[in-house]
Coordinates of C-alpha atoms in Angstrom, one line a residue:
M1430 CA 55.5 84.4 48.2
H1431 CA 52.2 84.7 50.1
Q1432 CA 52.3 83.2 53.5
L1433 CA 49.8 81.9 56.0
V1434 CA 51.2 82.2 59.5
W1435 CA 49.7 79.5 61.7
S1436 CA 50.7 77.8 64.9
Q1437 CA 49.8 74.2 65.1
R1438 CA 50.7 74.3 68.8
G1439 CA 51.0 77.3 71.1
V1440 CA 50.4 80.9 70.0
A1441 CA 52.2 82.6 67.1
S1442 CA 52.7 86.4 66.9
V1443 CA 53.3 88.5 63.8
R1444 CA 54.6 92.0 63.8
I1445 CA 54.1 94.3 60.8
G1446 CA 55.1 97.9 61.3
E1447 CA 53.4 99.1 64.4
S1448 CA 50.8 96.4 64.6
T1449 CA 51.0 92.9 66.2
W1450 CA 48.7 89.9 65.7
F1451 CA 48.4 87.1 68.3
L1452 CA 47.3 83.8 66.7
P1453 CA 46.1 80.7 68.6
R1454 CA 45.5 77.5 66.7
A1455 CA 42.1 78.7 65.6
L1456 CA 43.5 81.7 63.7
A1457 CA 46.0 82.3 60.9
L1458 CA 47.3 85.5 59.3
W1459 CA 47.5 85.9 55.5
V1460 CA 50.6 87.9 54.8
P1461 CA 50.7 89.1 51.1
A1462 CA 53.9 88.6 49.1
G1463 CA 56.5 91.3 49.6
L1464 CA 55.3 92.6 52.9
V1465 CA 58.1 92.8 55.5
H1466 CA 57.1 91.1 58.8
A1467 CA 58.5 89.3 61.8
T1468 CA 57.1 86.2 63.3
G1469 CA 57.5 85.0 66.9
A1470 CA 55.7 83.1 69.6
V1471 CA 53.9 84.0 72.9
D1472 CA 54.8 80.7 74.4
P1473 CA 56.5 77.5 73.2
S1474 CA 54.9 76.8 69.8
W1475 CA 55.2 74.8 66.7
N1476 CA 54.4 76.9 63.6
R1477 CA 53.2 75.5 60.3
S1478 CA 53.2 78.2 57.7
P1479 CA 52.2 77.4 54.1
Y1480 CA 53.6 79.5 51.3
F1481 CA 51.9 80.2 48.0
L1482 CA 53.2 81.4 44.6
P1483 CA 51.3 84.6 43.7
E1484 CA 50.9 83.5 40.1
R1485 CA 49.1 80.3 41.2
C1486 CA 47.0 82.0 43.8
P1487 CA 43.4 83.4 43.1
I1488 CA 43.5 85.4 46.4
H1489 CA 44.6 89.0 46.0
W1490 CA 44.2 90.4 49.5
P1491 CA 46.5 93.4 49.6
E1492 CA 46.6 93.7 53.4
P1493 CA 47.4 91.2 56.2
T1494 CA 44.1 89.4 56.9
V1495 CA 43.1 87.2 59.8
V1496 CA 41.3 83.9 58.8
G1497 CA 39.7 81.2 60.9
V1498 CA 41.3 77.8 60.8
T1499 CA 38.9 74.9 60.7
P1500 CA 40.0 71.3 61.4
L1501 CA 40.0 70.7 57.6
L1502 CA 42.3 73.6 56.9
A1503 CA 44.6 72.5 59.7
A1504 CA 44.8 69.0 58.1
L1505 CA 45.5 70.6 54.7
F1506 CA 48.3 72.7 56.2
D1507 CA 49.9 69.5 57.5
H1508 CA 49.4 67.9 54.1
L1509 CA 51.2 70.8 52.3
A1510 CA 54.1 70.4 54.7
D1511 CA 55.0 67.1 52.9
F1512 CA 57.9 68.1 50.6
G1513 CA 57.4 64.9 48.7
L1514 CA 54.0 66.0 47.2
A1515 CA 53.9 65.9 43.4
S1516 CA 53.2 69.2 41.7
D1517 CA 49.6 68.3 40.8
E1518 CA 48.9 67.0 44.3
R1519 CA 50.1 70.2 45.8
A1520 CA 48.0 72.3 43.3
R1521 CA 44.8 70.4 44.2
A1522 CA 45.4 70.8 48.0
E1523 CA 46.2 74.5 47.5
A1524 CA 43.0 74.9 45.5
V1525 CA 40.9 73.5 48.4
V1526 CA 42.8 75.8 50.9
F1527 CA 41.9 78.9 48.7
D1528 CA 38.2 77.8 48.7
L1529 CA 38.2 77.5 52.5
L1530 CA 39.9 80.7 53.5
E1531 CA 37.3 83.1 55.0
P1532 CA 38.5 86.4 56.5
L1533 CA 37.4 87.5 59.9
E1534 CA 36.1 91.1 60.1
A1535 CA 38.9 92.0 62.5
V1536 CA 41.6 94.6 62.6
A1537 CA 45.0 94.8 64.3
I1538 CA 45.7 97.2 67.2
P1539 CA 48.4 99.6 66.2
L1540 CA 50.5 101.1 69.0
P1541 CA 52.7 103.9 67.6
L1542 CA 55.0 105.4 70.1
P1543 CA 55.5 109.2 70.6
V1544 CA 58.9 110.7 70.2
D1545 CA 58.6 113.6 72.6
A1546 CA 60.5 112.6 75.7
R1547 CA 57.7 113.5 78.1
A1548 CA 55.0 111.6 76.2
A1549 CA 57.4 108.7 75.6
A1550 CA 57.9 108.4 79.3
V1551 CA 54.1 108.2 79.8
A1552 CA 53.8 105.7 77.0
A1553 CA 56.6 103.5 78.4
A1554 CA 55.0 103.5 81.9
I1555 CA 51.6 102.5 80.5
V1556 CA 53.0 99.7 78.4
A1557 CA 54.8 98.4 81.5
D1558 CA 51.6 98.7 83.6
P1559 CA 48.5 99.1 81.5
A1560 CA 46.3 99.0 84.6
D1561 CA 47.8 102.3 85.8
A1562 CA 44.7 104.5 85.8
R1563 CA 46.4 107.9 86.3
T1564 CA 44.7 110.8 84.5
L1565 CA 46.5 112.9 81.9
T1566 CA 46.8 115.7 84.5
E1567 CA 48.4 113.3 86.9
W1568 CA 50.8 112.0 84.2
G1569 CA 51.6 115.6 83.3
R1570 CA 52.7 116.3 86.9
A1571 CA 54.9 113.2 86.8
V1572 CA 56.7 114.1 83.6
G1573 CA 56.7 117.9 83.8
A1574 CA 54.1 118.8 81.2
S1575 CA 50.5 120.1 81.2
A1576 CA 47.7 117.7 80.3
R1577 CA 47.0 119.9 77.3
T1578 CA 50.5 119.5 76.0
L1579 CA 50.5 115.8 76.4
R1580 CA 47.1 115.5 74.7
R1581 CA 48.4 117.5 71.7
V1582 CA 51.7 115.5 71.5
F1583 CA 50.0 112.1 71.6
L1584 CA 47.6 113.1 68.8
A1585 CA 50.3 114.7 66.7
E1586 CA 52.9 112.0 67.0
T1587 CA 50.8 108.8 67.2
G1588 CA 47.7 109.8 65.3
L1589 CA 45.6 108.7 68.3
S1590 CA 44.1 110.6 71.1
F1591 CA 45.6 109.8 74.5
G1592 CA 42.4 107.9 75.5
R1593 CA 42.5 105.8 72.3
W1594 CA 46.2 105.2 72.6
R1595 CA 45.8 103.9 76.2
T1596 CA 42.9 101.7 75.1
H1597 CA 45.2 100.2 72.4
A1598 CA 48.0 99.6 74.9
R1599 CA 45.6 97.9 77.3
L1600 CA 44.1 95.7 74.6
R1601 CA 47.6 94.8 73.3
A1602 CA 48.5 93.7 76.8
A1603 CA 45.4 91.5 77.1
M1604 CA 45.9 89.8 73.7
P1605 CA 48.5 87.3 74.8
V1606 CA 46.4 86.5 77.9
L1607 CA 43.4 85.7 75.8
A1608 CA 45.5 83.9 73.1
T1609 CA 46.9 81.4 75.7
G1610 CA 43.4 80.4 76.7
H1611 CA 42.9 82.4 79.9
P1612 CA 39.3 83.7 80.7
V1613 CA 38.2 87.2 79.7
A1614 CA 38.1 88.2 83.4
A1615 CA 41.9 87.6 83.7
A1616 CA 42.6 89.6 80.5
A1617 CA 40.4 92.4 81.8
R1618 CA 42.4 92.5 85.0
R1619 CA 45.7 92.5 83.2
A1620 CA 44.5 95.4 81.0
G1621 CA 43.1 97.5 83.9
Y1622 CA 39.4 97.2 83.3
G1623 CA 37.0 97.1 86.2
S1624 CA 34.8 94.4 84.7
A1625 CA 34.9 91.8 81.9
S1626 CA 31.9 93.4 80.2
A1627 CA 33.8 96.8 79.9
F1628 CA 36.8 95.0 78.5
V1629 CA 34.7 93.0 76.0
A1630 CA 33.0 96.3 74.9
A1631 CA 36.3 98.0 74.3
F1632 CA 37.7 95.0 72.5
H1633 CA 34.7 94.8 70.2
R1634 CA 34.7 98.5 69.5
T1635 CA 38.4 98.5 68.6
V1636 CA 39.0 95.2 66.9
G1637 CA 35.6 94.8 65.3
V1638 CA 34.6 91.5 66.8
P1639 CA 34.2 90.3 70.5
P1640 CA 37.1 88.3 72.0
G1641 CA 35.2 85.1 71.9
T1642 CA 34.8 85.4 68.1
Y1643 CA 38.3 86.5 67.5
F1644 CA 40.0 83.8 69.5
G1645 CA 37.4 81.2 68.7
G1646 CA 38.3 81.4 65.0
G1647 CA 34.8 82.8 64.2
T1648 CA 32.7 81.0 66.8
E1649 CA 31.9 82.0 70.3
N1650 CA 33.9 80.0 72.9
P1651 CA 32.2 80.1 76.3
A1652 CA 35.4 79.0 78.0
R1653 CA 37.0 82.3 77.2
R1654 CA 34.2 84.5 78.6
G1655 CA 35.3 83.6 82.1

């Protein structure tokens, strides 16, 4: 069955392959039928995830898709949680949900890990402390490899240059901070950026939309600009 992962309270997370989505109340993730995934939570949460039979669904998104959740959609999700609904009542409510679903132009941030022991040690250290600003040459001295070797290994084993991989790691670390309502400045510090504007630019360039749009469910939220 198709699933919409949504957290009525708190922040849900969804992991699919090497990508993870963080979903505050203003966002839900469409997970197409048959796609293996794992759901969790960043903090104590109460999830409300409607399921839809593919044969009754006019939506055919083949990939996980982030959608904004309006107050009306949230109310419909609550309504669909009533197991006492008659079949025709459920069908009418589902039809309205399908009409209201609007995808956000946003992508997940994959973080594939290298296998090479030296590159894996660098990756683990950056994930543990994304604000660590050591250069690739300095990392090479720490793990016993040249910067050129590490650069080649990261690209070959993750499909990302070292710079892009580190950007992904930093943004992934900032996502839960933003999702739980902290200002952009706090997320920027957690991710190792010198300014909120530099962080917002990196987020927009990588994800496709600025943090205020992503975590505002499609509308700018000044409280998150911090």
